[in-house]
One Martini backbone bead per residue (centre of mass of N, CA, C, O) as a GRO file, in nm:
protein
  217
    1MET     BB    1 -15.270   1.493  -0.831
    2SER     BB    2 -15.379   1.592  -0.539
    3ALA     BB    3 -15.357   1.813  -0.307
    4ARG     BB    4 -15.279   1.817   0.034
    5VAL     BB    5 -15.512   1.928   0.293
    6VAL     BB    6 -15.486   2.104   0.600
    7VAL     BB    7 -15.720   2.221   0.843
    8LEU     BB    8 -15.725   2.493   1.074
    9ILE     BB    9 -15.931   2.540   1.371
   10SER     BB   10 -16.160   2.719   1.624
   11GLY     BB   11 -16.452   2.713   1.489
   12THR     BB   12 -16.686   2.699   1.235
   13GLY     BB   13 -16.552   2.670   0.937
   14SER     BB   14 -16.627   2.843   0.675
   15ASN     BB   15 -16.367   2.818   0.506
   16MET     BB   16 -16.359   2.514   0.502
   17ALA     BB   17 -16.630   2.475   0.354
   18ALA     BB   18 -16.536   2.608   0.091
   19LEU     BB   19 -16.317   2.396   0.031
   20LEU     BB   20 -16.499   2.150   0.020
   21ASP     BB   21 -16.667   2.245  -0.218
   22ALA     BB   22 -16.433   2.280  -0.421
   23ALA     BB   23 -16.314   1.977  -0.391
   24ALA     BB   24 -16.557   1.834  -0.541
   25ASP     BB   25 -16.390   1.918  -0.777
   26PRO     BB   26 -16.163   1.743  -0.969
   27ASP     BB   27 -16.029   2.023  -1.096
   28TYR     BB   28 -15.911   2.180  -0.849
   29GLY     BB   29 -15.643   2.005  -0.700
   30ALA     BB   30 -15.774   1.965  -0.407
   31GLU     BB   31 -15.758   1.801  -0.077
   32VAL     BB   32 -15.928   1.744   0.218
   33VAL     BB   33 -15.775   1.528   0.466
   34ALA     BB   34 -15.804   1.738   0.717
   35VAL     BB   35 -15.927   1.844   1.048
   36GLY     BB   36 -15.817   2.083   1.288
   37ALA     BB   37 -15.812   2.148   1.649
   38ASP     BB   38 -15.797   2.324   1.981
   39ARG     BB   39 -16.108   2.231   2.015
   40ALA     BB   40 -16.391   2.037   2.065
   41SER     BB   41 -16.608   2.289   2.019
   42ALA     BB   42 -16.560   2.309   1.729
   43ALA     BB   43 -16.792   2.324   1.480
   44GLY     BB   44 -16.617   2.228   1.232
   45ILE     BB   45 -16.582   1.932   1.315
   46ASP     BB   46 -16.870   1.838   1.258
   47LEU     BB   47 -16.872   1.922   0.962
   48ALA     BB   48 -16.643   1.734   0.872
   49LYS     BB   49 -16.772   1.468   0.958
   50GLN     BB   50 -17.023   1.495   0.771
   51ALA     BB   51 -16.812   1.496   0.514
   52GLY     BB   52 -16.585   1.264   0.580
   53VAL     BB   53 -16.357   1.404   0.743
   54PRO     BB   54 -16.088   1.391   0.903
   55THR     BB   55 -16.011   1.432   1.259
   56PHE     BB   56 -15.862   1.663   1.507
   57VAL     BB   57 -15.756   1.719   1.856
   58THR     BB   58 -15.543   1.985   2.015
   59PRO     BB   59 -15.531   2.075   2.323
   60PHE     BB   60 -15.377   2.324   2.483
   61ARG     BB   61 -15.446   2.245   2.795
   62ALA     BB   62 -15.307   1.944   2.774
   63TYR     BB   63 -15.038   2.113   2.801
   64PRO     BB   64 -14.770   2.256   2.976
   65ASP     BB   65 -14.675   2.375   2.691
   66ARG     BB   66 -14.621   2.506   2.381
   67ASP     BB   67 -14.411   2.303   2.275
   68GLN     BB   68 -14.576   2.042   2.326
   69TRP     BB   69 -14.814   2.123   2.154
   70ASN     BB   70 -14.662   2.154   1.885
   71SER     BB   71 -14.559   1.862   1.875
   72ALA     BB   72 -14.840   1.732   1.866
   73LEU     BB   73 -14.932   1.876   1.608
   74VAL     BB   74 -14.724   1.760   1.419
   75GLU     BB   75 -14.812   1.463   1.446
   76GLU     BB   76 -15.098   1.501   1.338
   77ILE     BB   77 -15.036   1.626   1.061
   78ALA     BB   78 -14.830   1.408   0.952
   79ARG     BB   79 -15.037   1.173   0.903
   80PHE     BB   80 -15.141   1.340   0.619
   81GLU     BB   81 -14.932   1.455   0.425
   82PRO     BB   82 -14.908   1.761   0.352
   83ASP     BB   83 -14.877   2.035   0.128
   84ILE     BB   84 -15.100   2.205   0.289
   85VAL     BB   85 -15.158   2.448   0.546
   86VAL     BB   86 -15.462   2.582   0.686
   87SER     BB   87 -15.528   2.883   0.850
   88ALA     BB   88 -15.880   2.899   0.963
   89GLY     BB   89 -15.923   3.048   1.244
   90PHE     BB   90 -15.648   2.999   1.400
   91MET     BB   91 -15.577   3.088   1.752
   92ARG     BB   92 -15.254   3.021   1.697
   93ILE     BB   93 -14.918   2.998   1.757
   94LEU     BB   94 -14.663   2.887   1.558
   95SER     BB   95 -14.392   2.701   1.554
   96PRO     BB   96 -14.099   2.592   1.415
   97ALA     BB   97 -14.189   2.292   1.422
   98VAL     BB   98 -14.413   2.349   1.210
   99LEU     BB   99 -14.283   2.547   0.990
  100SER     BB  100 -14.041   2.345   0.908
  101ARG     BB  101 -14.248   2.110   0.798
  102PHE     BB  102 -14.464   2.319   0.679
  103THR     BB  103 -14.695   2.463   0.466
  104VAL     BB  104 -14.826   2.780   0.576
  105ILE     BB  105 -15.145   2.937   0.570
  106ASN     BB  106 -15.316   3.265   0.602
  107LEU     BB  107 -15.585   3.449   0.731
  108HIS     BB  108 -15.648   3.813   0.714
  109PRO     BB  109 -15.853   4.104   0.826
  110ALA     BB  110 -15.627   4.266   0.640
  111LEU     BB  111 -15.385   4.497   0.507
  112LEU     BB  112 -15.100   4.399   0.491
  113PRO     BB  113 -14.910   4.537   0.748
  114SER     BB  114 -15.171   4.626   0.852
  115PHE     BB  115 -15.317   4.513   1.125
  116PRO     BB  116 -15.220   4.311   1.321
  117GLY     BB  117 -15.370   4.054   1.477
  118ALA     BB  118 -15.675   3.990   1.667
  119HIS     BB  119 -15.790   4.319   1.601
  120ALA     BB  120 -15.809   4.431   1.304
  121VAL     BB  121 -16.091   4.556   1.258
  122ARG     BB  122 -16.098   4.739   1.503
  123ASP     BB  123 -15.835   4.894   1.437
  124ALA     BB  124 -15.924   5.008   1.162
  125LEU     BB  125 -16.168   5.169   1.263
  126ALA     BB  126 -16.012   5.341   1.475
  127HIS     BB  127 -15.827   5.470   1.239
  128GLY     BB  128 -16.021   5.544   0.979
  129VAL     BB  129 -16.054   5.376   0.746
  130LYS     BB  130 -16.173   5.328   0.398
  131VAL     BB  131 -15.990   5.063   0.360
  132ALA     BB  132 -16.006   4.731   0.370
  133GLY     BB  133 -15.945   4.364   0.426
  134ALA     BB  134 -15.753   4.090   0.278
  135THR     BB  135 -15.513   3.827   0.369
  136ILE     BB  136 -15.279   3.602   0.216
  137HIS     BB  137 -15.026   3.405   0.393
  138PHE     BB  138 -14.740   3.316   0.501
  139VAL     BB  139 -14.605   3.148   0.771
  140ASP     BB  140 -14.423   3.267   1.038
  141GLU     BB  141 -14.271   3.368   1.343
  142GLY     BB  142 -14.459   3.586   1.329
  143VAL     BB  143 -14.721   3.834   1.330
  144ASP     BB  144 -14.829   3.864   1.027
  145THR     BB  145 -14.525   3.851   0.840
  146GLY     BB  146 -14.556   3.699   0.595
  147PRO     BB  147 -14.570   3.638   0.284
  148ILE     BB  148 -14.761   3.763   0.029
  149ILE     BB  149 -15.009   3.633  -0.190
  150ASP     BB  150 -15.288   3.797  -0.124
  151GLN     BB  151 -15.535   4.063  -0.198
  152ALA     BB  152 -15.835   4.241  -0.067
  153ALA     BB  153 -16.071   4.486  -0.095
  154VAL     BB  154 -16.275   4.679   0.152
  155ARG     BB  155 -16.519   4.891   0.187
  156VAL     BB  156 -16.600   5.143   0.404
  157LYS     BB  157 -16.875   5.220   0.580
  158PRO     BB  158 -17.019   5.467   0.765
  159ASP     BB  159 -17.198   5.228   0.940
  160ASP     BB  160 -16.977   5.062   1.040
  161ASP     BB  161 -16.892   4.783   1.219
  162GLU     BB  162 -16.724   4.517   1.316
  163ARG     BB  163 -16.931   4.308   1.218
  164SER     BB  164 -17.005   4.410   0.930
  165LEU     BB  165 -16.717   4.420   0.817
  166HIS     BB  166 -16.632   4.128   0.876
  167GLU     BB  167 -16.844   3.988   0.699
  168ARG     BB  168 -16.737   4.103   0.427
  169ILE     BB  169 -16.452   3.992   0.455
  170LYS     BB  170 -16.524   3.690   0.469
  171ARG     BB  171 -16.628   3.666   0.180
  172VAL     BB  172 -16.355   3.732   0.052
  173GLU     BB  173 -16.185   3.514   0.184
  174ARG     BB  174 -16.320   3.267   0.061
  175THR     BB  175 -16.262   3.328  -0.234
  176MET     BB  176 -15.952   3.356  -0.207
  177LEU     BB  177 -15.886   3.081  -0.087
  178VAL     BB  178 -15.990   2.906  -0.315
  179ASP     BB  179 -15.813   3.028  -0.535
  180VAL     BB  180 -15.527   2.990  -0.409
  181VAL     BB  181 -15.526   2.687  -0.346
  182GLY     BB  182 -15.581   2.596  -0.635
  183ARG     BB  183 -15.328   2.728  -0.763
  184MET     BB  184 -15.117   2.590  -0.589
  185ALA     BB  185 -15.199   2.299  -0.668
  186ARG     BB  186 -15.177   2.330  -0.989
  187ASP     BB  187 -14.901   2.546  -1.014
  188GLY     BB  188 -14.771   2.651  -0.776
  189TRP     BB  189 -14.469   2.807  -0.622
  190THR     BB  190 -14.286   3.112  -0.540
  191VAL     BB  191 -14.009   3.243  -0.329
  192ASP     BB  192 -13.866   3.582  -0.319
  193LYS     BB  193 -13.839   3.651  -0.035
  194ARG     BB  194 -14.138   3.852  -0.048
  195HIS     BB  195 -14.198   3.717  -0.325
  196VAL     BB  196 -14.495   3.596  -0.481
  197ARG     BB  197 -14.561   3.314  -0.705
  198LEU     BB  198 -14.797   3.179  -0.906
  199GLY     BB  199 -14.637   2.956  -1.049
  200SER     BB  200 -14.417   2.955  -1.287
  201PRO     BB  201 -14.156   3.110  -1.378
  202GLU     BB  202 -14.069   3.330  -1.612
  203PRO     BB  203 -13.862   3.359  -1.850
  204GLY     BB  204 -13.647   3.616  -1.838
  205PRO     BB  205 -13.547   3.952  -1.779
  206GLU     BB  206 -13.869   4.071  -1.782
  207GLN     BB  207 -13.951   3.972  -1.524
  208ALA     BB  208 -14.169   4.021  -1.284
  209PRO     BB  209 -14.159   4.088  -0.966
  210GLY     BB  210 -14.348   3.891  -0.820
  211TYR     BB  211 -14.687   3.913  -0.723
  212VAL     BB  212 -14.986   3.966  -0.915
  213ALA     BB  213 -15.286   4.047  -0.852
  214GLU     BB  214 -15.594   4.004  -0.912
  215GLU     BB  215 -15.879   4.113  -0.979
  216ASN     BB  216 -16.161   4.169  -0.854
  217ARG     BB  217 -16.478   3.983  -0.879
   0.00000   0.00000   0.00000
Protein backbone atom coordinates (compact mmCIF):
# COMPACT_ATOMS: atom_id res chain seq x y z
CA MET A 1 0.00 0.00 0.00
CA SER A 2 1.31 3.44 -0.92
CA ALA A 3 2.06 5.99 1.78
CA ARG A 4 -0.41 8.87 1.78
CA VAL A 5 1.17 12.30 1.32
CA VAL A 6 -0.39 15.75 1.75
CA VAL A 7 1.63 18.61 0.28
CA LEU A 8 1.34 22.17 1.64
CA ILE A 9 2.28 25.06 -0.66
CA SER A 10 2.12 28.84 -0.82
CA GLY A 11 3.22 29.44 -4.41
CA THR A 12 3.87 27.71 -7.70
CA GLY A 13 4.24 24.20 -6.31
CA SER A 14 7.25 23.16 -8.39
CA ASN A 15 8.37 20.70 -5.70
CA MET A 16 4.82 19.37 -5.49
CA ALA A 17 4.85 18.83 -9.26
CA ALA A 18 8.03 16.76 -8.93
CA LEU A 19 6.32 14.56 -6.34
CA LEU A 20 3.28 14.14 -8.58
CA ASP A 21 5.52 13.01 -11.43
CA ALA A 22 7.36 10.54 -9.19
CA ALA A 23 4.14 9.15 -7.71
CA ALA A 24 2.91 8.25 -11.20
CA ASP A 25 5.26 5.26 -10.94
CA PRO A 26 3.44 2.54 -8.96
CA ASP A 27 6.78 1.39 -7.53
CA TYR A 28 7.50 4.80 -5.99
CA GLY A 29 5.61 3.89 -2.81
CA ALA A 30 3.88 7.21 -2.13
CA GLU A 31 0.71 8.87 -3.38
CA VAL A 32 -0.09 12.58 -3.17
CA VAL A 33 -3.64 12.45 -1.81
CA ALA A 34 -4.17 16.21 -1.41
CA VAL A 35 -2.54 19.59 -1.90
CA GLY A 36 -3.30 22.42 0.50
CA ALA A 37 -2.45 26.12 0.41
CA ASP A 38 -2.75 29.17 2.63
CA ARG A 39 -3.96 31.36 -0.22
CA ALA A 40 -6.36 30.79 -3.09
CA SER A 41 -3.96 32.51 -5.50
CA ALA A 42 -1.29 29.81 -5.08
CA ALA A 43 -0.59 28.67 -8.64
CA GLY A 44 0.17 25.16 -7.48
CA ILE A 45 -3.48 24.66 -6.53
CA ASP A 46 -4.51 24.93 -10.18
CA LEU A 47 -1.71 22.55 -11.14
CA ALA A 48 -2.91 19.99 -8.61
CA LYS A 49 -6.51 20.30 -9.84
CA GLN A 50 -5.35 19.70 -13.41
CA ALA A 51 -3.64 16.53 -12.19
CA GLY A 52 -6.86 15.36 -10.54
CA VAL A 53 -5.53 15.74 -6.99
CA PRO A 54 -7.96 16.97 -4.30
CA THR A 55 -7.12 20.45 -3.00
CA PHE A 56 -8.02 22.71 -0.09
CA VAL A 57 -7.27 26.30 0.85
CA THR A 58 -7.06 27.51 4.47
CA PRO A 59 -6.56 31.30 4.19
CA PHE A 60 -4.57 32.70 7.08
CA ARG A 61 -6.44 36.00 7.03
CA ALA A 62 -9.80 34.26 7.36
CA TYR A 63 -9.14 33.47 11.04
CA PRO A 64 -8.83 35.86 13.99
CA ASP A 65 -5.59 34.38 15.28
CA ARG A 66 -2.87 31.86 14.49
CA ASP A 67 -4.24 29.20 16.84
CA GLN A 68 -7.62 29.11 15.13
CA TRP A 69 -5.96 28.97 11.72
CA ASN A 70 -3.80 26.05 12.81
CA SER A 71 -6.87 24.24 14.18
CA ALA A 72 -8.65 24.69 10.86
CA LEU A 73 -5.57 23.43 9.03
CA VAL A 74 -5.50 20.31 11.21
CA GLU A 75 -9.10 19.55 10.29
CA GLU A 76 -8.40 19.93 6.58
CA ILE A 77 -5.27 17.76 6.63
CA ALA A 78 -6.90 15.10 8.81
CA ARG A 79 -9.61 14.46 6.21
CA PHE A 80 -6.96 12.81 4.02
CA GLU A 81 -5.33 10.66 6.75
CA PRO A 82 -1.74 11.30 5.61
CA ASP A 83 1.31 9.32 6.60
CA ILE A 84 3.57 12.28 5.70
CA VAL A 85 2.86 15.99 5.33
CA VAL A 86 5.31 17.83 3.08
CA SER A 87 5.82 21.56 3.56
CA ALA A 88 7.00 22.53 0.07
CA GLY A 89 7.41 26.27 -0.01
CA PHE A 90 4.70 26.70 2.62
CA MET A 91 5.47 30.04 4.24
CA ARG A 92 3.69 29.56 7.57
CA ILE A 93 4.86 28.43 11.00
CA LEU A 94 2.95 25.36 12.12
CA SER A 95 1.77 25.07 15.71
CA PRO A 96 1.98 22.09 18.09
CA ALA A 97 -1.64 21.33 17.14
CA VAL A 98 -0.40 20.36 13.68
CA LEU A 99 2.96 18.91 14.62
CA SER A 100 1.60 16.65 17.36
CA ARG A 101 -0.90 15.15 14.93
CA PHE A 102 1.15 14.62 11.78
CA THR A 103 4.67 13.81 10.62
CA VAL A 104 5.73 16.98 8.80
CA ILE A 105 8.89 17.45 6.73
CA ASN A 106 10.19 20.66 5.19
CA LEU A 107 12.63 21.80 2.52
CA HIS A 108 15.00 24.64 3.36
CA PRO A 109 17.40 26.33 0.90
CA ALA A 110 20.50 26.25 3.12
CA LEU A 111 22.71 23.80 4.94
CA LEU A 112 21.10 23.90 8.36
CA PRO A 113 21.76 24.77 11.11
CA SER A 114 23.32 27.68 9.19
CA PHE A 115 20.97 30.33 7.81
CA PRO A 116 17.53 29.40 9.10
CA GLY A 117 14.52 31.59 8.35
CA ALA A 118 12.84 33.13 5.33
CA HIS A 119 15.91 34.72 3.69
CA ALA A 120 18.37 31.84 3.77
CA VAL A 121 19.88 32.30 0.29
CA ARG A 122 20.28 36.05 0.73
CA ASP A 123 21.84 35.56 4.16
CA ALA A 124 24.28 32.93 2.87
CA LEU A 125 25.46 35.18 0.04
CA ALA A 126 25.83 38.13 2.41
CA HIS A 127 27.98 35.95 4.67
CA GLY A 128 30.25 35.08 1.75
CA VAL A 129 29.88 31.31 1.85
CA LYS A 130 31.51 29.27 -0.90
CA VAL A 131 29.12 26.33 -0.53
CA ALA A 132 25.37 26.68 -0.07
CA GLY A 133 22.80 23.92 -0.38
CA ALA A 134 19.50 22.41 0.65
CA THR A 135 18.22 20.57 3.71
CA ILE A 136 15.19 18.38 4.22
CA HIS A 137 14.22 18.04 7.86
CA PHE A 138 11.43 17.12 10.23
CA VAL A 139 9.47 20.12 11.42
CA ASP A 140 9.41 20.90 15.12
CA GLU A 141 8.23 23.93 17.07
CA GLY A 142 11.33 25.99 16.23
CA VAL A 143 12.21 27.77 13.00
CA ASP A 144 14.10 25.26 10.83
CA THR A 145 15.40 23.46 13.91
CA GLY A 146 14.01 19.92 13.46
CA PRO A 147 16.14 16.79 12.97
CA ILE A 148 17.88 16.73 9.60
CA ILE A 149 16.92 13.94 7.19
CA ASP A 150 19.24 14.76 4.28
CA GLN A 151 21.33 17.57 2.83
CA ALA A 152 22.96 18.39 -0.48
CA ALA A 153 25.63 20.98 -1.26
CA VAL A 154 25.51 23.57 -4.05
CA ARG A 155 28.70 25.40 -4.98
CA VAL A 156 28.40 29.20 -5.04
CA LYS A 157 29.63 30.76 -8.29
CA PRO A 158 31.57 34.06 -8.25
CA ASP A 159 28.81 35.83 -10.21
CA ASP A 160 25.86 34.36 -8.30
CA ASP A 161 23.09 36.59 -7.08
CA GLU A 162 20.18 35.50 -4.91
CA ARG A 163 18.02 34.51 -7.87
CA SER A 164 20.62 32.45 -9.74
CA LEU A 165 21.82 30.60 -6.65
CA HIS A 166 18.29 29.91 -5.46
CA GLU A 167 17.33 28.44 -8.84
CA ARG A 168 20.20 25.93 -8.67
CA ILE A 169 19.29 25.07 -5.08
CA LYS A 170 15.67 24.47 -6.13
CA ARG A 171 16.78 21.88 -8.68
CA VAL A 172 18.67 20.02 -5.97
CA GLU A 173 15.71 20.34 -3.60
CA ARG A 174 13.34 18.67 -6.05
CA THR A 175 15.63 15.69 -6.60
CA MET A 176 16.27 15.28 -2.89
CA LEU A 177 12.59 15.60 -1.97
CA VAL A 178 11.54 12.92 -4.44
CA ASP A 179 14.29 10.61 -3.21
CA VAL A 180 13.61 11.13 0.51
CA VAL A 181 9.82 10.88 0.37
CA GLY A 182 10.07 7.70 -1.69
CA ARG A 183 12.51 6.13 0.72
CA MET A 184 10.43 7.14 3.75
CA ALA A 185 7.35 5.64 2.10
CA ARG A 186 9.02 2.39 1.06
CA ASP A 187 11.40 1.79 3.95
CA GLY A 188 10.19 3.84 6.92
CA TRP A 189 12.42 5.83 9.24
CA THR A 190 13.65 6.13 12.81
CA VAL A 191 14.63 9.19 14.83
CA ASP A 192 17.00 8.86 17.79
CA LYS A 193 17.32 12.28 19.40
CA ARG A 194 18.57 14.31 16.42
CA HIS A 195 19.78 11.37 14.38
CA VAL A 196 17.54 10.25 11.52
CA ARG A 197 17.87 6.97 9.66
CA LEU A 198 15.80 6.01 6.65
CA GLY A 199 14.94 2.32 6.69
CA SER A 200 14.94 -0.06 9.62
CA PRO A 201 17.90 0.20 12.00
CA GLU A 202 20.45 -2.53 11.47
CA PRO A 203 20.89 -4.77 14.51
CA GLY A 204 24.18 -5.16 16.27
CA PRO A 205 26.49 -3.04 18.46
CA GLU A 206 28.49 -1.71 15.49
CA GLN A 207 25.55 0.12 13.99
CA ALA A 208 26.59 3.64 12.97
CA PRO A 209 24.54 6.26 14.81
CA GLY A 210 22.30 8.53 12.78
CA TYR A 211 21.61 8.77 9.10
CA VAL A 212 24.44 8.99 6.57
CA ALA A 213 23.36 10.83 3.43
CA GLU A 214 24.08 9.35 0.05
CA GLU A 215 26.50 11.06 -2.28
CA ASN A 216 25.03 13.69 -4.59
CA ARG A 217 24.03 12.21 -7.90
